[in-house]
mmCIF file of C-alpha atoms in Angstrom:
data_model
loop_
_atom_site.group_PDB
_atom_site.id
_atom_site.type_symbol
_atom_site.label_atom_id
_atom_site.label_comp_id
_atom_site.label_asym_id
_atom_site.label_seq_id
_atom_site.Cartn_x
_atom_site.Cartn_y
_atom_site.Cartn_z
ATOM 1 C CA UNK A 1 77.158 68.746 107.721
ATOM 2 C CA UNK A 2 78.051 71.807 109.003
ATOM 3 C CA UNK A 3 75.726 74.797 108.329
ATOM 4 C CA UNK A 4 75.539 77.643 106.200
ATOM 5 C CA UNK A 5 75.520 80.669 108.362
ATOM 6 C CA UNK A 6 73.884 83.825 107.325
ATOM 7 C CA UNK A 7 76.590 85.705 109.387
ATOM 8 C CA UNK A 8 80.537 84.385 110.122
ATOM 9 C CA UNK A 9 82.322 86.944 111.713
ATOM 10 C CA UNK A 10 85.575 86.038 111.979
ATOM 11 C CA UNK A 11 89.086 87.617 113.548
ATOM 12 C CA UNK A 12 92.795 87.327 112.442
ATOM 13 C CA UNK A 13 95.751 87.839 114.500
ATOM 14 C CA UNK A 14 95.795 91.387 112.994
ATOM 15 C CA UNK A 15 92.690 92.375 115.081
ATOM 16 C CA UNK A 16 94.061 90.183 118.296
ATOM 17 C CA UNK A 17 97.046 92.137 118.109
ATOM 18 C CA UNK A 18 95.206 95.739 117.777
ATOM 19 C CA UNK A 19 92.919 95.042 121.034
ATOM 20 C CA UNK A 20 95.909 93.666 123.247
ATOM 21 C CA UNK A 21 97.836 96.970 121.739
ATOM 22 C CA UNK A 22 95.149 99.113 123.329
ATOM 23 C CA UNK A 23 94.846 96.938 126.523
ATOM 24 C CA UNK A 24 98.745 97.003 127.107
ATOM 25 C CA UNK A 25 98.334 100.922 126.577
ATOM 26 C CA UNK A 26 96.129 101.503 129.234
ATOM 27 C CA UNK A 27 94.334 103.951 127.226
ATOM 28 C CA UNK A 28 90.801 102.292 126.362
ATOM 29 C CA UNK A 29 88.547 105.099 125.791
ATOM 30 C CA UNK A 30 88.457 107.238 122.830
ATOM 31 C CA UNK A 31 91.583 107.879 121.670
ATOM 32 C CA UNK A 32 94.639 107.707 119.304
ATOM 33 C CA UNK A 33 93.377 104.501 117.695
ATOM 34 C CA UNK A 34 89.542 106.214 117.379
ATOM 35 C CA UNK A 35 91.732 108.781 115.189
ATOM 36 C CA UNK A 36 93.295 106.448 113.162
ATOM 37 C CA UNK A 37 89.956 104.531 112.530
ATOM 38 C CA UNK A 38 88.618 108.075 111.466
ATOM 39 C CA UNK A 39 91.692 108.446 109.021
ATOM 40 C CA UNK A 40 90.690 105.025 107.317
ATOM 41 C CA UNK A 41 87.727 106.497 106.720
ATOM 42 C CA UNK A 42 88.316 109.789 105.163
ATOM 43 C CA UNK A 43 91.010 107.807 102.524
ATOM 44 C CA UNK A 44 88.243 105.166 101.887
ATOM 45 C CA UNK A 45 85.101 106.787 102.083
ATOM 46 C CA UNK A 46 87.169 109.731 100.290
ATOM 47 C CA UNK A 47 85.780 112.884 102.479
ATOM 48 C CA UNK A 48 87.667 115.914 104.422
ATOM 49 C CA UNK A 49 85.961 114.390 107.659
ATOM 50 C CA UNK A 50 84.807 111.577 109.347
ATOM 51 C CA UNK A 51 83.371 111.324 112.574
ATOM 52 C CA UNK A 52 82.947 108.049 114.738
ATOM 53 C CA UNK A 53 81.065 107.338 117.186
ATOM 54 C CA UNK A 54 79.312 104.644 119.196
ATOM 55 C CA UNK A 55 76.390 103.348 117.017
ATOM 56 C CA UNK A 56 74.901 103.777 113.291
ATOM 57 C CA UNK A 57 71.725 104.615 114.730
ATOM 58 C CA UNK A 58 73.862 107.393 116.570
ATOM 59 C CA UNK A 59 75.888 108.336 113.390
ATOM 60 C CA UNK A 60 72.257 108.966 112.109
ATOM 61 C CA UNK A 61 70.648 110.735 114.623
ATOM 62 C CA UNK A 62 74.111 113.365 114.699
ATOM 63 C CA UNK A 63 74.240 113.712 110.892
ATOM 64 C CA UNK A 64 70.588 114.965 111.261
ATOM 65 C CA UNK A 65 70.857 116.744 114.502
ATOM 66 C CA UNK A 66 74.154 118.820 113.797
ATOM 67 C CA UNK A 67 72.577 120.552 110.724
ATOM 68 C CA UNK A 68 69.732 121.712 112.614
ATOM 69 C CA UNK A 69 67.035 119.689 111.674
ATOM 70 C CA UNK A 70 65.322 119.389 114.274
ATOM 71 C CA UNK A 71 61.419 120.014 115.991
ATOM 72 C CA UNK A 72 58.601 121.104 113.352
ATOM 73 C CA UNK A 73 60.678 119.589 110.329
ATOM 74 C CA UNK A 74 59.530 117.209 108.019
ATOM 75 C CA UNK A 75 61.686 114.267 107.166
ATOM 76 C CA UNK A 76 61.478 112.307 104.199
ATOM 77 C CA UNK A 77 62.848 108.251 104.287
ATOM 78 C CA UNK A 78 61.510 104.964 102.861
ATOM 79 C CA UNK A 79 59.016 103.018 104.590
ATOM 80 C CA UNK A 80 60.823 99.976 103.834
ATOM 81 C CA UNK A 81 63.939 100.226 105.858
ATOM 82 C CA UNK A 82 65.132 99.346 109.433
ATOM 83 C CA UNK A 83 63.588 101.032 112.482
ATOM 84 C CA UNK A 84 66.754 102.492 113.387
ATOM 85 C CA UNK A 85 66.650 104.885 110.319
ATOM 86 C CA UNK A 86 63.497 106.797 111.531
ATOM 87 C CA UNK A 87 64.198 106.244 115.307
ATOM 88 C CA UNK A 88 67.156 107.966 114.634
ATOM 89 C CA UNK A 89 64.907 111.110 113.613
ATOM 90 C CA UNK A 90 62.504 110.621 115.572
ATOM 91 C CA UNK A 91 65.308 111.967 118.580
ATOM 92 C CA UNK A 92 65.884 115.378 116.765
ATOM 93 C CA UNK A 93 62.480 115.672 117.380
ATOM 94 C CA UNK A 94 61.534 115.984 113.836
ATOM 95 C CA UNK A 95 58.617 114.313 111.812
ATOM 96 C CA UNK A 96 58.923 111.573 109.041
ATOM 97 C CA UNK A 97 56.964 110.897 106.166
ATOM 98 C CA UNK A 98 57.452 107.232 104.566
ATOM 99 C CA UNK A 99 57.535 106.773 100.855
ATOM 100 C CA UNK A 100 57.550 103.870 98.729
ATOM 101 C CA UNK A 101 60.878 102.225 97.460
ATOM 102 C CA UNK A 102 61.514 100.964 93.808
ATOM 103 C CA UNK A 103 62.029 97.416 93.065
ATOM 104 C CA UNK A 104 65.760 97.249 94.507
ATOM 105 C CA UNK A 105 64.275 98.611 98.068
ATOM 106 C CA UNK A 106 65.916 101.861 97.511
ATOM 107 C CA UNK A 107 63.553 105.264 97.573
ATOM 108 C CA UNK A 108 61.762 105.861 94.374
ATOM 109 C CA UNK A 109 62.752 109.199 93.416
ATOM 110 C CA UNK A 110 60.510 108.799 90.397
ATOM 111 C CA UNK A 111 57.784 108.979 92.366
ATOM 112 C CA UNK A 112 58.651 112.352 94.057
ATOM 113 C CA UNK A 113 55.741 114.153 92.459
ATOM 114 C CA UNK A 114 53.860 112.455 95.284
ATOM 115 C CA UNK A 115 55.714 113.861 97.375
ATOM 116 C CA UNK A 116 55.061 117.147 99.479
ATOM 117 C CA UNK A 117 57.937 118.862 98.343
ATOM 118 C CA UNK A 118 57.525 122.565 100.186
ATOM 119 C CA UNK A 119 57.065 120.546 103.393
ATOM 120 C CA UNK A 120 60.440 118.325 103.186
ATOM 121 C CA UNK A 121 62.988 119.767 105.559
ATOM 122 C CA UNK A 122 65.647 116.714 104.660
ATOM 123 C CA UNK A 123 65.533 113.296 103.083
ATOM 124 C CA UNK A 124 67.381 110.213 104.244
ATOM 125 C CA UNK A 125 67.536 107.901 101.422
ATOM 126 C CA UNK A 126 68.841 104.442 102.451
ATOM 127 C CA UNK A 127 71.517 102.275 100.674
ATOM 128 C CA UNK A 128 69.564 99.025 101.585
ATOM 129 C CA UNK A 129 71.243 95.765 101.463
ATOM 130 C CA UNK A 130 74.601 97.798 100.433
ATOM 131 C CA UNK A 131 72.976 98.919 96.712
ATOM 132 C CA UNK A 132 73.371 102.463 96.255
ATOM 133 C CA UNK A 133 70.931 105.054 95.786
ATOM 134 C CA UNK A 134 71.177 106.607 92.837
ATOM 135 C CA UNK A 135 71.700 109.867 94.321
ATOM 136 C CA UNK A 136 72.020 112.298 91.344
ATOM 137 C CA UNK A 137 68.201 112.993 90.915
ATOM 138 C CA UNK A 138 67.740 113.019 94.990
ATOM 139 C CA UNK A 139 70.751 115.401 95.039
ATOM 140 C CA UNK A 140 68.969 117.398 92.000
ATOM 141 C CA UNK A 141 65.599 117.879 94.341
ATOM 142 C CA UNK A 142 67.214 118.751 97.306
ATOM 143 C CA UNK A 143 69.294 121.327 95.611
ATOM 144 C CA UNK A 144 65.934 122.676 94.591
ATOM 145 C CA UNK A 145 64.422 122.604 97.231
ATOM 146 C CA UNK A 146 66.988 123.221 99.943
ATOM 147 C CA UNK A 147 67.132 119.881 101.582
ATOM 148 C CA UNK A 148 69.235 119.001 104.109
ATOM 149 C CA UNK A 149 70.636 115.178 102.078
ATOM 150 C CA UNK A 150 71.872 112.748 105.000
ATOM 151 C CA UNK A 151 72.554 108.904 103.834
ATOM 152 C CA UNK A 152 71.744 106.031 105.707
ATOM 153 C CA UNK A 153 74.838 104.077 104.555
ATOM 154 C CA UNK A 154 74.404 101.662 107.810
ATOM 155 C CA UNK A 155 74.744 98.439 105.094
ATOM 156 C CA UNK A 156 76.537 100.173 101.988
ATOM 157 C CA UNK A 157 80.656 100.774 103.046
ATOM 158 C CA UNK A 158 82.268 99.652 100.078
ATOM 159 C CA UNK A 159 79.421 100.753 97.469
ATOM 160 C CA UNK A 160 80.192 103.335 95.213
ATOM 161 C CA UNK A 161 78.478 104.671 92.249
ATOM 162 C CA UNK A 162 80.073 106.009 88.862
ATOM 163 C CA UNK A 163 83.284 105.688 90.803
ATOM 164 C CA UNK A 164 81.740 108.129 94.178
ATOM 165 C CA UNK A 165 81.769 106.335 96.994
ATOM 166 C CA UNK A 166 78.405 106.720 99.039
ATOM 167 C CA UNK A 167 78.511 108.587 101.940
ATOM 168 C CA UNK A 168 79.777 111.270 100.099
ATOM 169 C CA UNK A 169 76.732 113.151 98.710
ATOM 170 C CA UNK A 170 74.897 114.072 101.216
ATOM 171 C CA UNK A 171 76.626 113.761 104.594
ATOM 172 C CA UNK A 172 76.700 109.932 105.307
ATOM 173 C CA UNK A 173 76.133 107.815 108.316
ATOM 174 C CA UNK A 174 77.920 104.345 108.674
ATOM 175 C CA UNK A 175 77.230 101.441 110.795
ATOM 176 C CA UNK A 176 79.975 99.121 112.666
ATOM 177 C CA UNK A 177 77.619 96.794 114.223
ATOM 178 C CA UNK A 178 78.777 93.289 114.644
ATOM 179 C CA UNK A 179 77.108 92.213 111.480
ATOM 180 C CA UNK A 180 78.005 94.405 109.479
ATOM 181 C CA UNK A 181 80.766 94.448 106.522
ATOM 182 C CA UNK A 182 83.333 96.066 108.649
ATOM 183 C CA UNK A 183 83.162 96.204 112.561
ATOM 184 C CA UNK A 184 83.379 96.860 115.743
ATOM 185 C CA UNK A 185 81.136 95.269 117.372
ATOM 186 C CA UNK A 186 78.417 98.603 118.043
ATOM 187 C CA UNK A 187 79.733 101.965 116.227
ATOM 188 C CA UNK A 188 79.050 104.321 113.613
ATOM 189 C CA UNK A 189 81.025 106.761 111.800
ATOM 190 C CA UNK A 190 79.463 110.327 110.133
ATOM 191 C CA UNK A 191 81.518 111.732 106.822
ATOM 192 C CA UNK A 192 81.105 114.757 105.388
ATOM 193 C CA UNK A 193 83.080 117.558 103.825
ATOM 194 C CA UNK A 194 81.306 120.355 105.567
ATOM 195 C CA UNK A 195 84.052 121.277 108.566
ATOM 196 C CA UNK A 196 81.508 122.834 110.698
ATOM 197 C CA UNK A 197 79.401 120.196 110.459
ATOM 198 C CA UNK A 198 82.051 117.785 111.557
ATOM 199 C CA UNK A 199 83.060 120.099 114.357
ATOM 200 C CA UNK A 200 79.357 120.410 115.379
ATOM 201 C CA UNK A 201 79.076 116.573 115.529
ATOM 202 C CA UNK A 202 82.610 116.084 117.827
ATOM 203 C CA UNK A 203 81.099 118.433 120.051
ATOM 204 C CA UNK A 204 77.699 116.517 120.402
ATOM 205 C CA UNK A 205 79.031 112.930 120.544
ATOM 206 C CA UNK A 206 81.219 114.017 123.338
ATOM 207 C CA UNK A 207 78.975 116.208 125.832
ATOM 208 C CA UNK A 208 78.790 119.625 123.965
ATOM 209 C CA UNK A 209 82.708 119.485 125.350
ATOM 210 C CA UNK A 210 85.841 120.388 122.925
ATOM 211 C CA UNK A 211 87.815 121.378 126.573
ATOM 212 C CA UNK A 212 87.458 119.192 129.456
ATOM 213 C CA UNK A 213 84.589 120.975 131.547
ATOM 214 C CA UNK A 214 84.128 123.603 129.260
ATOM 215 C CA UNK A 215 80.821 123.343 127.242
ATOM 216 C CA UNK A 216 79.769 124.961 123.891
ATOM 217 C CA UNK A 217 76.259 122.952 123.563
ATOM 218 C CA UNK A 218 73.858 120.316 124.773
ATOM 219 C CA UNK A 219 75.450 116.746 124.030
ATOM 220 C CA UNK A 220 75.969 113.383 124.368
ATOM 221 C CA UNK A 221 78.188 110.712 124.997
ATOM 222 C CA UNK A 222 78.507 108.620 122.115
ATOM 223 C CA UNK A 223 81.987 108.144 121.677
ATOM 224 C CA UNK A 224 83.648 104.779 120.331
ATOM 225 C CA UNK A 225 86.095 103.179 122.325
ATOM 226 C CA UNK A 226 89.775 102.507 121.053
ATOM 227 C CA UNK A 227 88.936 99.013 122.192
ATOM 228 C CA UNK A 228 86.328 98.984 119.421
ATOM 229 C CA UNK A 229 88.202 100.917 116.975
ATOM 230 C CA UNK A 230 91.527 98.213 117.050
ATOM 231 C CA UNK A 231 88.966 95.500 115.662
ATOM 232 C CA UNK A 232 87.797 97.655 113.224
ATOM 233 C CA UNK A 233 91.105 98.925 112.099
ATOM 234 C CA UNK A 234 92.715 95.826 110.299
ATOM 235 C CA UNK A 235 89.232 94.925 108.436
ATOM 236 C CA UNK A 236 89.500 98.620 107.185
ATOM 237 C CA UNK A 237 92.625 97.720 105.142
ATOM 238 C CA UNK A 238 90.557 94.703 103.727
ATOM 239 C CA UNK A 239 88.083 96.539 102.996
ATOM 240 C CA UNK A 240 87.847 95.975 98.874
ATOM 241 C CA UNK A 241 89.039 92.458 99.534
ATOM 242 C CA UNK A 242 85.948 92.364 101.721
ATOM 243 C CA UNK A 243 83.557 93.899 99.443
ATOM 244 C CA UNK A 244 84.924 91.861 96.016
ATOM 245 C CA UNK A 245 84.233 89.048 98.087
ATOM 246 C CA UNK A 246 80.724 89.745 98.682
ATOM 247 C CA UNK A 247 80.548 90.596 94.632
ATOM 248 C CA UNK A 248 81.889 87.348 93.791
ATOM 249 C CA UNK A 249 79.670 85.448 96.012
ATOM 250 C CA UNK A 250 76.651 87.307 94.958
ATOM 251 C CA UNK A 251 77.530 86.460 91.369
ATOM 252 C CA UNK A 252 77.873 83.281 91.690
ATOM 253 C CA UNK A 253 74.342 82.682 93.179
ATOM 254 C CA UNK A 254 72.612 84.455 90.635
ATOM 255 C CA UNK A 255 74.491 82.764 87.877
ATOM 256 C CA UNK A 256 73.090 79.159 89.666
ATOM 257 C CA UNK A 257 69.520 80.860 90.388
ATOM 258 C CA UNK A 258 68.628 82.228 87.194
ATOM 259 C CA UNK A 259 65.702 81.569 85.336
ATOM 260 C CA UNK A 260 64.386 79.580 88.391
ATOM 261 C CA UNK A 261 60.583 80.121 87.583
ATOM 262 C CA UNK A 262 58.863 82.751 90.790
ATOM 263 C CA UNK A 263 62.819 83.629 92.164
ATOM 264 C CA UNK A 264 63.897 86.859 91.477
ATOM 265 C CA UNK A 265 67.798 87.619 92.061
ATOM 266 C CA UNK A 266 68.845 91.076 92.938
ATOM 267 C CA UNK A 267 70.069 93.178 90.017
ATOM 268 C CA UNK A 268 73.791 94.912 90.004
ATOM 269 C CA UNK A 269 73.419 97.612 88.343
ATOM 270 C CA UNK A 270 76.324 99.492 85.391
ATOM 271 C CA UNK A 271 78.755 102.199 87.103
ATOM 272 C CA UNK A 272 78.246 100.821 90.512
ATOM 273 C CA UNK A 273 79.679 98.879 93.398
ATOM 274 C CA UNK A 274 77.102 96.864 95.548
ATOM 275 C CA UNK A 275 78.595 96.289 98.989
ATOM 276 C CA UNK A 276 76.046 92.975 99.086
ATOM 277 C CA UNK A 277 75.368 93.354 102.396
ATOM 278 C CA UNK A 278 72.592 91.172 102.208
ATOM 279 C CA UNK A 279 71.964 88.912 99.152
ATOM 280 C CA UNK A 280 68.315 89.451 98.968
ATOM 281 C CA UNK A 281 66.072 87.491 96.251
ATOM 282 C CA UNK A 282 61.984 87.766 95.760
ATOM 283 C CA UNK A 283 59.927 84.670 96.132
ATOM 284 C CA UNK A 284 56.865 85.559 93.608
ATOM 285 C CA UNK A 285 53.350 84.021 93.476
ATOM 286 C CA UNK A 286 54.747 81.585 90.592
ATOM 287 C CA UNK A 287 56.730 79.875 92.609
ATOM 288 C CA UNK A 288 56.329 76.305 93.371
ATOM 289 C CA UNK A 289 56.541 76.751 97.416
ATOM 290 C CA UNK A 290 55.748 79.795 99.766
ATOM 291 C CA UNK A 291 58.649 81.571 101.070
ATOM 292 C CA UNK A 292 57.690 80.509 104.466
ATOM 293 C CA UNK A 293 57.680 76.517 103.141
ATOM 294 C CA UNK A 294 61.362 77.486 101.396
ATOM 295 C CA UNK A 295 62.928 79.211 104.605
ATOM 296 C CA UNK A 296 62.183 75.265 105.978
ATOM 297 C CA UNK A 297 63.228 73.477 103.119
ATOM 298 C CA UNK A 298 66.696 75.510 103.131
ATOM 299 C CA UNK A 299 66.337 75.289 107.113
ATOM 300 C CA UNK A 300 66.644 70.992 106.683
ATOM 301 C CA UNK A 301 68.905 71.599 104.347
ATOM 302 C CA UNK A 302 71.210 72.947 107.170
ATOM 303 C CA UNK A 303 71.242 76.741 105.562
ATOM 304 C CA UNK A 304 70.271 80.019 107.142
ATOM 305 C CA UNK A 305 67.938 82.330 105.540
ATOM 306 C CA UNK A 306 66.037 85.798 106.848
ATOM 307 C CA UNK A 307 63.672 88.508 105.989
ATOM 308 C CA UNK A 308 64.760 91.652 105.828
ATOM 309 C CA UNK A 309 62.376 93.191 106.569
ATOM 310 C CA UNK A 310 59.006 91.412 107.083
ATOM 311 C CA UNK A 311 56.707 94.395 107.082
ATOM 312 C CA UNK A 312 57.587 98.166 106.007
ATOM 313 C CA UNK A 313 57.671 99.998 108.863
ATOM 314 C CA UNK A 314 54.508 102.034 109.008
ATOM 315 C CA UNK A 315 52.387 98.702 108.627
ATOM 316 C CA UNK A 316 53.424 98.387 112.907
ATOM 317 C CA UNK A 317 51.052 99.879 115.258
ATOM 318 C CA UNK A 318 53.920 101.816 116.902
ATOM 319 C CA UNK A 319 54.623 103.713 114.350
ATOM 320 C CA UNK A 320 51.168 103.615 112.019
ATOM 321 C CA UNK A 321 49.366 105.330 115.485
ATOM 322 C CA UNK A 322 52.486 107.620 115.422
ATOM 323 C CA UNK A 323 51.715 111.490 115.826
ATOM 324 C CA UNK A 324 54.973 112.224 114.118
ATOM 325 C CA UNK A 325 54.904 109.469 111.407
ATOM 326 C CA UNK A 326 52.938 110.481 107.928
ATOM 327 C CA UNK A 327 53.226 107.900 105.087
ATOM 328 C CA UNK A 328 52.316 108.224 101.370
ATOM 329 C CA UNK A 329 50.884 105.004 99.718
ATOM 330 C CA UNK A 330 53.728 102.250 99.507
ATOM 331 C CA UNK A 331 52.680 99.443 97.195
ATOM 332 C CA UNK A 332 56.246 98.210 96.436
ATOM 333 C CA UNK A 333 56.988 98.191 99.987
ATOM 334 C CA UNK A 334 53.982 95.708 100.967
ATOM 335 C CA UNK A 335 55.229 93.424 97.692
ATOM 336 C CA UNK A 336 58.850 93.214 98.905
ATOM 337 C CA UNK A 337 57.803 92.607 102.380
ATOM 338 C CA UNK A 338 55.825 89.827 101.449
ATOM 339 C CA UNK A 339 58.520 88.076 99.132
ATOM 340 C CA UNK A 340 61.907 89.310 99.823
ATOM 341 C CA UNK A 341 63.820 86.333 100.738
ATOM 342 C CA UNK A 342 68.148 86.948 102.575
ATOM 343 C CA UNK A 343 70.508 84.141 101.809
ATOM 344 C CA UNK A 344 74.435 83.555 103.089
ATOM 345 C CA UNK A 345 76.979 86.355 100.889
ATOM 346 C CA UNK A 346 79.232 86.843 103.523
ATOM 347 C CA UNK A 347 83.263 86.873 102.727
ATOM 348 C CA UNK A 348 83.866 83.277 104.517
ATOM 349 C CA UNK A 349 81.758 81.899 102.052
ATOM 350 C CA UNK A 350 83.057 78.401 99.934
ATOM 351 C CA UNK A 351 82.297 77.252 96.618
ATOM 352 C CA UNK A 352 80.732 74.105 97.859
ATOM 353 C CA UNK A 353 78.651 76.520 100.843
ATOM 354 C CA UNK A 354 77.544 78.311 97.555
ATOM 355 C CA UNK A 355 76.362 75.040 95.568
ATOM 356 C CA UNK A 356 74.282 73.618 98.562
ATOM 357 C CA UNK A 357 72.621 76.830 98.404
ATOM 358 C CA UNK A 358 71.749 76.824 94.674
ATOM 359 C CA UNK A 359 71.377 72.991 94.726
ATOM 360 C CA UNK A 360 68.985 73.392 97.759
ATOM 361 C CA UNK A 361 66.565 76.166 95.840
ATOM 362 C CA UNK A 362 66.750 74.378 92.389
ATOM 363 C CA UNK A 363 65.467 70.928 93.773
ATOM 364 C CA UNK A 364 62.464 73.413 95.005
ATOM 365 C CA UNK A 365 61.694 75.546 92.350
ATOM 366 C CA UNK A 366 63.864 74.123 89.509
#
């Protein structure tokens, strides 16, 4: 029987078409069709600007970078997140300080009387697994406290919350990487409605260069290709087909996991849209098997399954014996390292793909 993938990326004629479009042009670089990516965007996203470039760990580091933040400031982001979102800071040349998540994953703005809030230069909450932030309260402190607000959206296109798509409160940066809801195989795109901010940003993805050979700052070259944007074009126009997809799916498998004694299915919350990027469950101590024993069960059962992520990020040496890396105590983020538990939501998904995953876990734990 054929398996269940975590991850089926899959192209239509639309996208064939785009990429021989570009080829047949001649004109492979960044481009018209980079623009017209960009344009998708700024309609979706809903933003004045929007900026792509070659990587989300790129879009990151430039949404940081271009407001200034930079060497001697003090970054605030969760500890339990991918490396990328603090590697990203980590090339302004700013410090991070790791804080502890709330029971979706997402930074635990209740707890920001922990927090050293005269120090904080910027915060980067993350939208992880494509659940948004609720960004009112982090929005309310950083007005406060004058903090630059730049969201790791990497896994959240498509989520939205009381009808505001993220991306749109802070500055937001996007990732395009090949497994992600839309893409292009590596990119990133930056919105915002600040236009100096977005003119700051074109400048350093492309060399501190607006004028061939003529240069305004120090930059870089991460462009995106119009080769990558074509791909990335037609699965724009899908986009809510995409993301109600991913709903449905994830719906369905907590409707047939529910109530399973020591599984936990991930909440969707009133007055939002969760992009699902990952369907992520907990495997508690009252379960019947380990999580390691169920990734093998599901494994024989011929279905993928993942961690994401097996440790927060300050519990590796690399970055616990950081000099730039600070973290506050993270309790939440050792539990949901130690139980979180990925399984298959992706669009290609069928209704028989999502019984053999619910039949599979309620043999187990049923």
């Amino acid at each position: 029987m054929q398996r269940v993938a975590m991850v089926d990326v899959s192209f239509g004629v639309e996208e064939e078409d785009a990429v021989l479009a570009v080829l047949r042009s001649g004109h492979i670089a960044q481009g018209p069709v980079v623009e017209r990516l960009e344009a998708a965007f700024r309609e979706s996203i809903g933003v004045d600007h929007a900026v792509a470039v070659s990587s989300g760990t790129a879009a990151l580091r430039l949404a940081i970078e271009a407001t200034g933040i930079g060497e001697g400031d003090l970054v605030l982001a969760p500890a339990f997140t991918f490396a990328a979102t603090i590697n990203a800071i980590f090339e302004t040349g700013a410090s991070v300080l790791l804080a502890d998540v709330d029971r979706h994953g997402n930074l635990d703005v209740e707890r920001s009387e922990e927090w050293p809030l005269d120090r904080i230069s910027a915060i980067v909450p993350v939208h992880l697994y494509g659940r948004p932030v609720d960004m009112v309260p982090v929005m309310g402190l950083a007005l406060r406290h004058g903090w630059v607000v730049v969201e790791d959206a990497a896994q959240a296109i498509g989520a939205s919350l009381r009808g505001r798509s993220v991306g749109t409160f802070g500055s937001g940066a996007f990732s395009l990487y090949a497994t992600k809801n839309i893409t292009t195989g590596e990119g990133g795109v930056v919105t915002t409605d600040d236009e100096g901010l977005a003119a700051s940003l074109r400048l350093l993805r492309s060399q501190g260069s607006a004028t061939r050979y003529e240069y305004d700052s120090v930059g870089y070259n991460y462009r995106l290709t119009d080769l990558q944007a074509a791909i990335g074009l037609p699965q724009m126009a899908r986009l809510d087909a995409i993301t109600s997809a991913r709903l449905a799916n994830a719906v369905a498998l907590n409707d047939g996991l529910a109530d399973l004694e020591g599984l936990l299915t991930p909440d969707i919350g009133p007055e939002m849209v969760h992009a699902f990027h990952q369907y992520t469950v907990r495997i508690t101590s009252e379960a019947r098997f380990s999580r390691d024993e169920l990734i093998r069960q599901l494994d024989e059962d011929g279905i993928d399954s993942t961690i994401v992520y097996p440790r927060p990020l300050h519990r590796y040496p690399i970055y616990r014996d950081h000099p730039r890396v600070a973290s506050l105590a993270t309790p939440l983020s050792d539990e949901l390292a130690s139980q979180v538990l990925s399984l298959p939501v992706h669009p290609n998904l069928g209704d028989n793909d999502l019984d053999r995953i619910v039949s599979s876990l309620m043999r187990r734990l049923g």
